[in-house]
Coordinates of C-alpha atoms and ligand atoms in Angstrom, one line a residue:
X1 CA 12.3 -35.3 1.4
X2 CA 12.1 -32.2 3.9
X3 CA 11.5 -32.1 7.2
X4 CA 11.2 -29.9 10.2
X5 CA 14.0 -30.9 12.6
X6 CA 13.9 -28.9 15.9
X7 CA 14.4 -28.7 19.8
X8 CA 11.4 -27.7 22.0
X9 CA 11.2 -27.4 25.7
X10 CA 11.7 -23.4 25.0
X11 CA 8.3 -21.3 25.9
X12 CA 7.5 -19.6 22.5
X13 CA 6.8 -15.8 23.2
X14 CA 6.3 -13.3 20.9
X15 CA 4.2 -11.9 18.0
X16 CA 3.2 -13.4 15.0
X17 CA 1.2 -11.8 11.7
X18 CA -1.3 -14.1 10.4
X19 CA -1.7 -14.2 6.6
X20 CA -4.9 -14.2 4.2
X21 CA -6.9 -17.2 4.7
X22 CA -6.4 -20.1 2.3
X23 CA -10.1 -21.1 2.4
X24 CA -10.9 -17.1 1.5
X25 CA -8.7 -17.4 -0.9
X26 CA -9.6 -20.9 -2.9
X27 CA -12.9 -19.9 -3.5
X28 CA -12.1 -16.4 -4.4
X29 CA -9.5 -17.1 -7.2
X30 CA -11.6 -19.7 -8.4
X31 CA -14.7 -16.9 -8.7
X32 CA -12.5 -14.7 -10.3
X33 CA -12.6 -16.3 -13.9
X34 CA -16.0 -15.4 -13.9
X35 CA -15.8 -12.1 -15.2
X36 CA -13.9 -10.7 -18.0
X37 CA -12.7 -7.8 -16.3
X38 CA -9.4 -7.3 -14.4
X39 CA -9.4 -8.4 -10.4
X40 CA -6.9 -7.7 -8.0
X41 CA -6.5 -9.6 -5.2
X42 CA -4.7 -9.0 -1.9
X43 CA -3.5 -10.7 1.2
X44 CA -3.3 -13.7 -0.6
X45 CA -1.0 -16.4 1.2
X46 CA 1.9 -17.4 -0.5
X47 CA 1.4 -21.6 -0.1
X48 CA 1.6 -24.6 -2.4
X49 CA -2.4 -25.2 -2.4
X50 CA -2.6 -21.3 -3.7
X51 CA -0.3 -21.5 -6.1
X52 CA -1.3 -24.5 -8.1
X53 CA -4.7 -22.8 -7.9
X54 CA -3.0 -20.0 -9.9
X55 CA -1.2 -22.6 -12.2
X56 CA -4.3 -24.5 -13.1
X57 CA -6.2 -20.7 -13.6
X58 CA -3.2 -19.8 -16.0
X59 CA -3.3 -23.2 -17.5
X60 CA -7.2 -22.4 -18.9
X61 CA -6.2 -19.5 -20.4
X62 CA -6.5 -16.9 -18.0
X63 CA -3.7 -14.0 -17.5
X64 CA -2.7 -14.1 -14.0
X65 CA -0.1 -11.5 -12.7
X66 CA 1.6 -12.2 -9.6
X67 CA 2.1 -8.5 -8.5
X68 CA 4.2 -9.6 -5.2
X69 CA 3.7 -12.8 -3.4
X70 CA 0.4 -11.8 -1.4
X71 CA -1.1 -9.8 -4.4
X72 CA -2.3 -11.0 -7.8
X73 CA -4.4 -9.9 -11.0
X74 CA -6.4 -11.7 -12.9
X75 CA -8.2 -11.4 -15.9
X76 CA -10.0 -14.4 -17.1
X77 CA -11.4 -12.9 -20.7
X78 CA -9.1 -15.3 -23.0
X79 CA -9.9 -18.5 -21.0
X80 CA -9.9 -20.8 -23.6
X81 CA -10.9 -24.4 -21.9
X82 CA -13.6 -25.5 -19.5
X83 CA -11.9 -28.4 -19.0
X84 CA -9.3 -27.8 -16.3
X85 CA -5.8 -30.2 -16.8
X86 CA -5.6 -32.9 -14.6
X87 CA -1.5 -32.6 -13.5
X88 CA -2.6 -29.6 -11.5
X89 CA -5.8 -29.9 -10.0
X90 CA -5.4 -33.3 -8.9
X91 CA -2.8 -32.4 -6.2
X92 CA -5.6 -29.8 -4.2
X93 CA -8.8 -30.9 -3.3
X94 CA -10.3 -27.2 -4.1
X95 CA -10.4 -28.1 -7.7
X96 CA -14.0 -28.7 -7.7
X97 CA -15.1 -24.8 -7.3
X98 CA -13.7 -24.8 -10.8
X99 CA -17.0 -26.5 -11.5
X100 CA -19.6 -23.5 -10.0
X101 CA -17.3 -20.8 -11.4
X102 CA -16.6 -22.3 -15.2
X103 CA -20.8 -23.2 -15.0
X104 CA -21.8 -20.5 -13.8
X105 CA -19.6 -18.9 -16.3
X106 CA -19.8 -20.6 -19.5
X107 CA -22.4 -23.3 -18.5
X108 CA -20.5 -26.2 -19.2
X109 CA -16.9 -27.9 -16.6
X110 CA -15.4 -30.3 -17.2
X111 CA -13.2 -31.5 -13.9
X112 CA -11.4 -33.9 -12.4
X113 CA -13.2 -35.8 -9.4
X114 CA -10.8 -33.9 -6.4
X115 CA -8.7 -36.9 -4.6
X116 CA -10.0 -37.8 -1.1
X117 CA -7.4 -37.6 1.2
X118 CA -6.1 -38.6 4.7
X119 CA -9.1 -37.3 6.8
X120 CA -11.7 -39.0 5.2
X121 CA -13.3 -40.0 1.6
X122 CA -14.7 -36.0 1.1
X123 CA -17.5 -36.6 -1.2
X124 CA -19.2 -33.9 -3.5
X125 CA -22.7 -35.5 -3.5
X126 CA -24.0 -32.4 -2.2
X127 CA -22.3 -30.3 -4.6
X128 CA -23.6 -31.9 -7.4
X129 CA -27.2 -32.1 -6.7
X130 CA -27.1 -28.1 -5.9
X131 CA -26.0 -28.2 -9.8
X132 CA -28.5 -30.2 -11.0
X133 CA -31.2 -28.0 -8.8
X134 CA -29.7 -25.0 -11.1
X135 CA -30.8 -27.0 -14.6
X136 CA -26.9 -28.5 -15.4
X137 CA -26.2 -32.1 -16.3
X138 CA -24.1 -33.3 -14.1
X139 CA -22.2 -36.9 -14.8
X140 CA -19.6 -38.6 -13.8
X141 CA -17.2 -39.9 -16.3
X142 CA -13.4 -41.2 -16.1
X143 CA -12.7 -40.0 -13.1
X144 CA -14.3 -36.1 -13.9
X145 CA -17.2 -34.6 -13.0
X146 CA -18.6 -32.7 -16.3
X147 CA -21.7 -30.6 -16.1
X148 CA -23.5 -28.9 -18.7
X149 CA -26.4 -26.3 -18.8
X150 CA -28.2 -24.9 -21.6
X151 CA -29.8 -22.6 -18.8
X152 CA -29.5 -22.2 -15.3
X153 CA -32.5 -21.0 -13.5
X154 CA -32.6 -20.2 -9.5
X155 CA -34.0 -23.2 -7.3
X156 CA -34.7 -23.7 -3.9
X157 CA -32.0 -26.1 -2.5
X158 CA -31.6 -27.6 0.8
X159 CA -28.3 -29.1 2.1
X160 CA -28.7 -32.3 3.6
X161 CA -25.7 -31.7 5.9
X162 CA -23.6 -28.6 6.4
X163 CA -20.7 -28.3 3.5
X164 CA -18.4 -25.5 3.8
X165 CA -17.6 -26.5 -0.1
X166 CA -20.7 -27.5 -1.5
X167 CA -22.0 -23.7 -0.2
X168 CA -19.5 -21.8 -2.0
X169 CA -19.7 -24.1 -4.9
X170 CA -23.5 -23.3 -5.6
X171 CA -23.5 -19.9 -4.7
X172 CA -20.6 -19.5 -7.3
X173 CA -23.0 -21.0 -10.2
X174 CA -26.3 -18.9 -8.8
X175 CA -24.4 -16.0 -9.3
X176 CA -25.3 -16.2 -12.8
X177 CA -28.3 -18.1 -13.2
X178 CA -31.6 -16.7 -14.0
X179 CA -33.7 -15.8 -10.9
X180 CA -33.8 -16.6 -7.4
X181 CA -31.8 -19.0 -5.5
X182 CA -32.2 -19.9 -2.1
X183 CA -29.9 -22.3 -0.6
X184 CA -30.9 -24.1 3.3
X185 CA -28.6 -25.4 5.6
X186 CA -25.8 -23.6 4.6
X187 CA -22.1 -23.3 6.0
X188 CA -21.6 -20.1 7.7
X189 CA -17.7 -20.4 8.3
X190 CA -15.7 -16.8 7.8
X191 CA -14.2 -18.0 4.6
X192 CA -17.9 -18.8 3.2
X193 CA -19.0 -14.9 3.9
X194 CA -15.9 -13.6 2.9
X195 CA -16.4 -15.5 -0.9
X196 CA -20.3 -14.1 -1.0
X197 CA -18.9 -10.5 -0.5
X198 CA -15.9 -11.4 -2.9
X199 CA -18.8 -12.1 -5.3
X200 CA -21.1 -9.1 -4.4
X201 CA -18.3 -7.0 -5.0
X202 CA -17.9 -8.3 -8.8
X203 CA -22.0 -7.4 -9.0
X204 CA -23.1 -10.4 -7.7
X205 CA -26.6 -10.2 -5.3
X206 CA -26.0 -12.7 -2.7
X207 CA -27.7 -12.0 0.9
X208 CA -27.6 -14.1 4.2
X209 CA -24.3 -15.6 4.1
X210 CA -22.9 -16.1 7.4
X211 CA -26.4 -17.0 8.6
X212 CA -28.8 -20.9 7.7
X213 CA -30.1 -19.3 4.4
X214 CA -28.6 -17.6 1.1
X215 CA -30.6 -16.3 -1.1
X216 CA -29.1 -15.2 -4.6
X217 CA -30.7 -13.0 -6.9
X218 CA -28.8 -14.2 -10.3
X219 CA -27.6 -11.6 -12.8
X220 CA -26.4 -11.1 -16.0
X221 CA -22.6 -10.7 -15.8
X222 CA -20.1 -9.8 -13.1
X223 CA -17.5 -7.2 -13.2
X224 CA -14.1 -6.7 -12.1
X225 CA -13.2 -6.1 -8.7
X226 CA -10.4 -5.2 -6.0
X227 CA -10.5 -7.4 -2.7
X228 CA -8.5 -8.3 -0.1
X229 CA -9.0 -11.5 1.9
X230 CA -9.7 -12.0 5.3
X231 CA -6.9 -13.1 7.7
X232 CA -7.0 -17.0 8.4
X233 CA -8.5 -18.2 11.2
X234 CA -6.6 -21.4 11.7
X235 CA -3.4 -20.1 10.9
X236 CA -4.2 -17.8 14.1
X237 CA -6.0 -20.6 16.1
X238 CA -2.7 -22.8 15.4
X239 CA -0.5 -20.3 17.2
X240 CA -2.8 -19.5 20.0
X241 CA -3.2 -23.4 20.7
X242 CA 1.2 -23.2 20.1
X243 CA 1.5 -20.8 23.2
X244 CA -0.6 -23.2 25.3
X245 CA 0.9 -26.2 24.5
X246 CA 4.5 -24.4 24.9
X247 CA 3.7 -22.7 28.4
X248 CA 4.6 -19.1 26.6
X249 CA 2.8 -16.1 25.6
X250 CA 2.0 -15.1 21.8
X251 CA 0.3 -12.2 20.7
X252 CA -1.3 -13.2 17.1
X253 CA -1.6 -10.3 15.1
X254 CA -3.8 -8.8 12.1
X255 CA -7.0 -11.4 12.8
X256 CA -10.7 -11.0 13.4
X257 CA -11.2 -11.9 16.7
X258 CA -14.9 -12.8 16.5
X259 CA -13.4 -15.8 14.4
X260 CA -11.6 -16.9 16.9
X261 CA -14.2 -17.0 19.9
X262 CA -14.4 -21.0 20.0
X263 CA -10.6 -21.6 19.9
X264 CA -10.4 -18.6 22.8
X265 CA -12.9 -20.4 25.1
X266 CA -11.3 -23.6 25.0
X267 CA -7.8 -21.9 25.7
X268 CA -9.8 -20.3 28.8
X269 CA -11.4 -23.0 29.7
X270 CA -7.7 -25.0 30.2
X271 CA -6.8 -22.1 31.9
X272 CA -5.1 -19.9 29.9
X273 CA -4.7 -16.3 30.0
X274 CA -6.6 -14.9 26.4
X275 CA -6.7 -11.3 25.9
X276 CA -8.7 -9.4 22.5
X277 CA -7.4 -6.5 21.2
X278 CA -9.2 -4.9 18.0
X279 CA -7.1 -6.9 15.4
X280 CA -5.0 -8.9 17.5
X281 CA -5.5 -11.9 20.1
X282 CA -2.6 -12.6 23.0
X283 CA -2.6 -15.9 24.4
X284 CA -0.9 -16.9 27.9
X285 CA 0.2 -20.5 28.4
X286 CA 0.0 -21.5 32.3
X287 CA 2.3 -24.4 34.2
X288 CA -0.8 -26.1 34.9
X289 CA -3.6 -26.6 32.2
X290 CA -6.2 -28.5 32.9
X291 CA -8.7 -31.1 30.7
X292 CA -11.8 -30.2 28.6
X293 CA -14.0 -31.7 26.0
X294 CA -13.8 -30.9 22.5
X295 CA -17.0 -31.6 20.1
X296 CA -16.0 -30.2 16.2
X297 CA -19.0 -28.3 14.6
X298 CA -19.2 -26.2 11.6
X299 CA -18.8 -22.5 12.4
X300 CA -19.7 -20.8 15.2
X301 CA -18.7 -24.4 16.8
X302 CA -15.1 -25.3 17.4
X303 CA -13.4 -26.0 13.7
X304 CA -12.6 -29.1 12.9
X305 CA -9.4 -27.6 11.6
X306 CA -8.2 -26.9 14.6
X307 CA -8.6 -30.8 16.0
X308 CA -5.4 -31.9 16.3
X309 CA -3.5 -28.7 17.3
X310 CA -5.7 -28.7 20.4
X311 CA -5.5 -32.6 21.1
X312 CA -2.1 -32.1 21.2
X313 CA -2.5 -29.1 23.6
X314 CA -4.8 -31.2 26.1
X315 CA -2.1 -34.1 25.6
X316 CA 0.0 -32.0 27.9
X317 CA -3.2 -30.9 30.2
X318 CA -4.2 -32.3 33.9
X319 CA -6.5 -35.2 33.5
X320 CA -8.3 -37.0 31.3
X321 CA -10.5 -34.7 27.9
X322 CA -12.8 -35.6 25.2
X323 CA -12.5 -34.9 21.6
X324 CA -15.3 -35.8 19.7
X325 CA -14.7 -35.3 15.8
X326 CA -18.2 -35.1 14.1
X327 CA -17.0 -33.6 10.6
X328 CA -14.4 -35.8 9.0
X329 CA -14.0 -40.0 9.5
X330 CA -10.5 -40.4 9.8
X331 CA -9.5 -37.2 11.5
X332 CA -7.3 -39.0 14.7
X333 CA -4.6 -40.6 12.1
X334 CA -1.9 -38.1 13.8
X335 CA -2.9 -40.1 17.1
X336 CA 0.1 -42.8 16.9
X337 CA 2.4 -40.4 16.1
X338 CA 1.9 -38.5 18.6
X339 CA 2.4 -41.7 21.0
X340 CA 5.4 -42.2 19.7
X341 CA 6.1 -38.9 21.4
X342 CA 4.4 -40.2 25.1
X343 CA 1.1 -38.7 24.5
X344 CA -1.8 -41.2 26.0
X345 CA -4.7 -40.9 23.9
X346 CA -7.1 -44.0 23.0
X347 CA -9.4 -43.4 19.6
X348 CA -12.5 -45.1 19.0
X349 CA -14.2 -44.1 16.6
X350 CA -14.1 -40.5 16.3
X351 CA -14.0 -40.4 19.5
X352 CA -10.3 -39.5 20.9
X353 CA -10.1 -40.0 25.1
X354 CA -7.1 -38.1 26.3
X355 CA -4.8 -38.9 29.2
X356 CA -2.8 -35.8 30.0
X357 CA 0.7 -36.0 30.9
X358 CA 3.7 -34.0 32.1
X359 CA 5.3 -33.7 28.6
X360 CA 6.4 -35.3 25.0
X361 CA 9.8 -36.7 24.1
X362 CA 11.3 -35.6 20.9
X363 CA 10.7 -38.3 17.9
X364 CA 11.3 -38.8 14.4
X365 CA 7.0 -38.6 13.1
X366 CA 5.2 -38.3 10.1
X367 CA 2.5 -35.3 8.9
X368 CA -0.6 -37.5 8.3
X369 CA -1.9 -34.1 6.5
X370 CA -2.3 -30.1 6.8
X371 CA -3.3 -29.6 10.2
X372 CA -1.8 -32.8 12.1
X373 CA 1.6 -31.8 10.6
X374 CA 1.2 -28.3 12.0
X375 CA -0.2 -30.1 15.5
X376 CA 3.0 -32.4 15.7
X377 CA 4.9 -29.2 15.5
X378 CA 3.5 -27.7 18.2
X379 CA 3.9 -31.1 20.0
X380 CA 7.9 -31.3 18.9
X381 CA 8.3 -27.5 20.2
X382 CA 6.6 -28.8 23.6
X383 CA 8.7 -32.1 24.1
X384 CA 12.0 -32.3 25.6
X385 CA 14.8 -32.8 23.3
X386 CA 15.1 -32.9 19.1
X387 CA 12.2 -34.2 16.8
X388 CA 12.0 -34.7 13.4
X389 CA 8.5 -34.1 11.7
X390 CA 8.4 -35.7 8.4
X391 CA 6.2 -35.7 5.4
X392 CA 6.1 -31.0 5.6
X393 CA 5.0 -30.9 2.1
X394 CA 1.4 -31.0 3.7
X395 CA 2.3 -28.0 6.0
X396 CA 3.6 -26.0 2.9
X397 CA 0.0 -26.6 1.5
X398 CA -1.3 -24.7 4.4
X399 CA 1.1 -22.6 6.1
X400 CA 3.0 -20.0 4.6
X401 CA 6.4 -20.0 6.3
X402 CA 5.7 -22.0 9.4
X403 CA 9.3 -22.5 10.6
X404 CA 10.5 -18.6 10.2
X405 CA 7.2 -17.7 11.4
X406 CA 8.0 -20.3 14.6
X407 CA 11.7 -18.9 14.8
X408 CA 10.5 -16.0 14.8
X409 CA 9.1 -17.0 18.6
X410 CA 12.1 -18.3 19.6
X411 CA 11.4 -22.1 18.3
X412 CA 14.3 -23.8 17.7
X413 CA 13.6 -25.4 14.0
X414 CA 14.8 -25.6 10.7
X415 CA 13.8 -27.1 7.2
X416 CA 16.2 -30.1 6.4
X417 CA 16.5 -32.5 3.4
X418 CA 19.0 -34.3 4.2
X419 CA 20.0 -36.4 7.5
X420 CA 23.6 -34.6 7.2
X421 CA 21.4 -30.8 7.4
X422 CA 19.7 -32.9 10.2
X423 CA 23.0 -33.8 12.1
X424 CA 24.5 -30.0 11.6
X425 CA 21.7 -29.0 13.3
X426 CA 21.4 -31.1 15.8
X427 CA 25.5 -30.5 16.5
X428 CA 25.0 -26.6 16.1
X429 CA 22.3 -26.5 18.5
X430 CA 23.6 -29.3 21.3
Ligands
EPZ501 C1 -13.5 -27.3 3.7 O1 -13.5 -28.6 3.2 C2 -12.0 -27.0 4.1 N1 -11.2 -27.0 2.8 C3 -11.5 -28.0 5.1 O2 -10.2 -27.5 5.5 C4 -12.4 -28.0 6.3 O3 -12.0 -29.0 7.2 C5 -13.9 -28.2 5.9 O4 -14.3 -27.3 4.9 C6 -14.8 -28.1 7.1 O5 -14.7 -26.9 7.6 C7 -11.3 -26.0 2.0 O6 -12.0 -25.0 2.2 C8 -10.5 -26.1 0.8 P1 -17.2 -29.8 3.8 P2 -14.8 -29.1 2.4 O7 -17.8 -29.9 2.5 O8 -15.5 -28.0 1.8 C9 -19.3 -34.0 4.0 C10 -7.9 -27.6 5.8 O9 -7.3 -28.2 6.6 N2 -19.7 -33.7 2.6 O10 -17.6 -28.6 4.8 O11 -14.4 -30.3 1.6 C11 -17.8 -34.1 4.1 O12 -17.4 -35.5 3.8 C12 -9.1 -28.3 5.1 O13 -7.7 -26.4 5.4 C13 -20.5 -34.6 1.9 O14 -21.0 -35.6 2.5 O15 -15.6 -29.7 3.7 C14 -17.6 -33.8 5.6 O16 -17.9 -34.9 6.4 C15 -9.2 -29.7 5.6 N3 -20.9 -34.3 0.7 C16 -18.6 -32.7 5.8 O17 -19.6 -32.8 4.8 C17 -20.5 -33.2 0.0 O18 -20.9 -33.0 -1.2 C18 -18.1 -31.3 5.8 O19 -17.3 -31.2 4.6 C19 -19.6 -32.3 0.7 C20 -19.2 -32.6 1.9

């Protein structure tokens, strides 16, 4: 099984380029089968979670050509299938924007019911009653959601809680109903505007995103497109809250820093040094950090996917912080790991209460999922002497070479599969 093995106690300094941004980048591909024309997508980022996306798209019977590893074209006119195989989509919990795209499209999915997985049981209530406010049948069978319409026709749907998912997931299948949709109580997260103007480019009349309400004006057929995603803003808001918990200074480059505000005023609040540039963000780790509570809120409010990498950044803070997580149950599984490493922090609930202390001692740990692995990390780069982070192929989902990228910052780390890579590395490094 890989892992990252490494050595922290070095200051990472630097500059780092941030790629496209995987949750841009779900949605789109997943609207691009709705049109029979060609689209051309850029600044896509070359991870797992992507590329079984592709996979599962090719496996319907759409052409996809990988032009270089951030570019792809697509052209979605032979798709064959509505119902999408179940070896691919299984393994990503994206699958279900199949569901808007092929009903929009064709009026009729047929998909498997996406896993939950280590943050919390991730329904898609909310998802499927926008559906059914379009006109589509939507049951649950054998583990697959399938959903039929003879017609869909434009409703007025309210979300009963904010879903970053469920809100690209309608808009997808308003695209092409008849009429006017308007959808309340929307997320307004980057990666949800930057799928509405993915959409509007292909013809599509969607207004509002990025604010509470929606509204879609459904037409007839989209066209093909050229688009190129937005830079991701946890892949940047992981390597700000790196420099902080590492004491060193980072300059993250090609990002939007208006996506970033929350993750900057939390790094200035502890104390850290945070300069904007037009399309870059520097970040100044200081000796002394000090404590501050966290509350996780759909956008503008600090993301919830950024949790654990700034736990583990006021883990190694002066006195005591609050992290409340208010999106996702089981968000604080990374916690024991992370004690294992000398971090103090009690969870109740999801509530996290965080002792600060000098620093971490390297450890062997385990990546409960995407964003703790990549916060464990950050902790391993910050502790004194080698640890082993197990368990990467949830980083790979996420991060699109996280080591080189880290290395690249002067982190000591390397990908390992086997304890005798382990122990040349240890031996080469001392
Ligand atoms: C997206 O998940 C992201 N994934 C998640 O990022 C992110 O944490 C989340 O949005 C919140 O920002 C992708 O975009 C692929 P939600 P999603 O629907 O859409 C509840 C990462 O690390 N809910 O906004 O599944 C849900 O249980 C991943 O990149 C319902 O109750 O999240 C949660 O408590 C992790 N019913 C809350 O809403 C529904 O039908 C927000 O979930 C849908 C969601």
């Amino acid at each position: 099984m890989e892992q990252f093995i490494m050595k922290g106690g070095n200051p990472l300094v630097g500059e780092v380029t941030i790629g496209g941004a995987k949750n841009a980048a779900l949605g789109i591909l997943a609207a691009s089968i709705m049109t029979d024309e060609d689209v051309l997508i850029e600044n896509l980022p070359d991870v797992r979670d992507i590329n079984v996306l592709l996979e599962a798209i090719q496996e319907i019977g759409a052409s996809v050509d990988r032009i270089d590893r951030h570019t792809v074209k697509i052209n979605a006119s032979d798709i064959h299938e509505v119902s999408v195989d179940d070896e691919y989509i299984r393994r990503i919990r994206a699958s279900y924007y199949f569901i808007g795209a092929l009903l929009g499209k064709y009026k009729s999915a047929q998909v498997p019911l996406p896993g939950g997985c280590n943050i919390g049981s991730r329904p898609i209530d909310l998802h499927i009653k926008g559906f059914r406010a379009l006109g589509a049948k939507v049951e649950i069978e054998r583990g697959a959601v399938l959903a039929h319409a003879i017609d869909l026709v434009g409703s007025h749907i309210y979300l009963d809680k904010v879903s970053v998912g469920a809100t690209i997931n309608i808009m997808m299948a308003a695209a092409l109903a008849e009429g006017q949709t308007i959808i309340e109580n929307v997320a307004k997260e980057p990666h949800v505007v930057d799928v509405a103007n993915f959409l509007n480019s292909m013809g599509a009349n969607i207004k509002g995103a990025g604010t509470d309400i929606i509204r879609i004006k459904g037409v007839r057929k989209l066209h093909g497109t050229e688009y190129s995603i937005i830079p991701d803003q946890i892949e940047a808001g992981t390597f700000m809250c790196a420099a902080a918990a590492t004491r060193g200074d980072i300059t993250v480059r090609n990002v939007i820093p208006k996506h970033l505000e929350a993750i900057s005023a939390k790094l200035l609040e502890i104390g850290c040094e945070v300069v904007e540039f037009d399309d870059a963000v520097r970040v100044v780790g200081k000796p002394k950090q000090r404590h501050t509570n966290i509350n996780t809120l759909p956008y503008p409010g600090f993301p919830t996917d950024m949790q654990p990498q700034m736990t583990v950044t006021l883990a190694l803070a002066e006195g005591t912080s609050i992290v409340t997580e208010s999106i996702f149950e089981n968000r604080f599984k990374y916690v024991d790991e992370l004690a294992r490493m000398g971090g103090s922090i009690k969870v109740e609930g999801n509530v996290a209460i965080i002792g600060g202390v000098d620093g971490f001692t390297g450890a062997q740990v385990n990546a409960p999922d995407l964003r703790a692995g990549a916060a464990l990390v950050i902790a391993g780069l910050a502790a004194e002497g080698f640890t082993v982070v197990d368990e990467i192929g949830y980083i790979q989902r996420g991060y699109e070479h996280f080591e080189e990228k880290l290395r690249g910052l002067g982190a000591q780390i390397e990908k390992v599969d086997s304890d005798k890579e382990a122990q040349k590395f240890r031996l080469k490094i001392g």
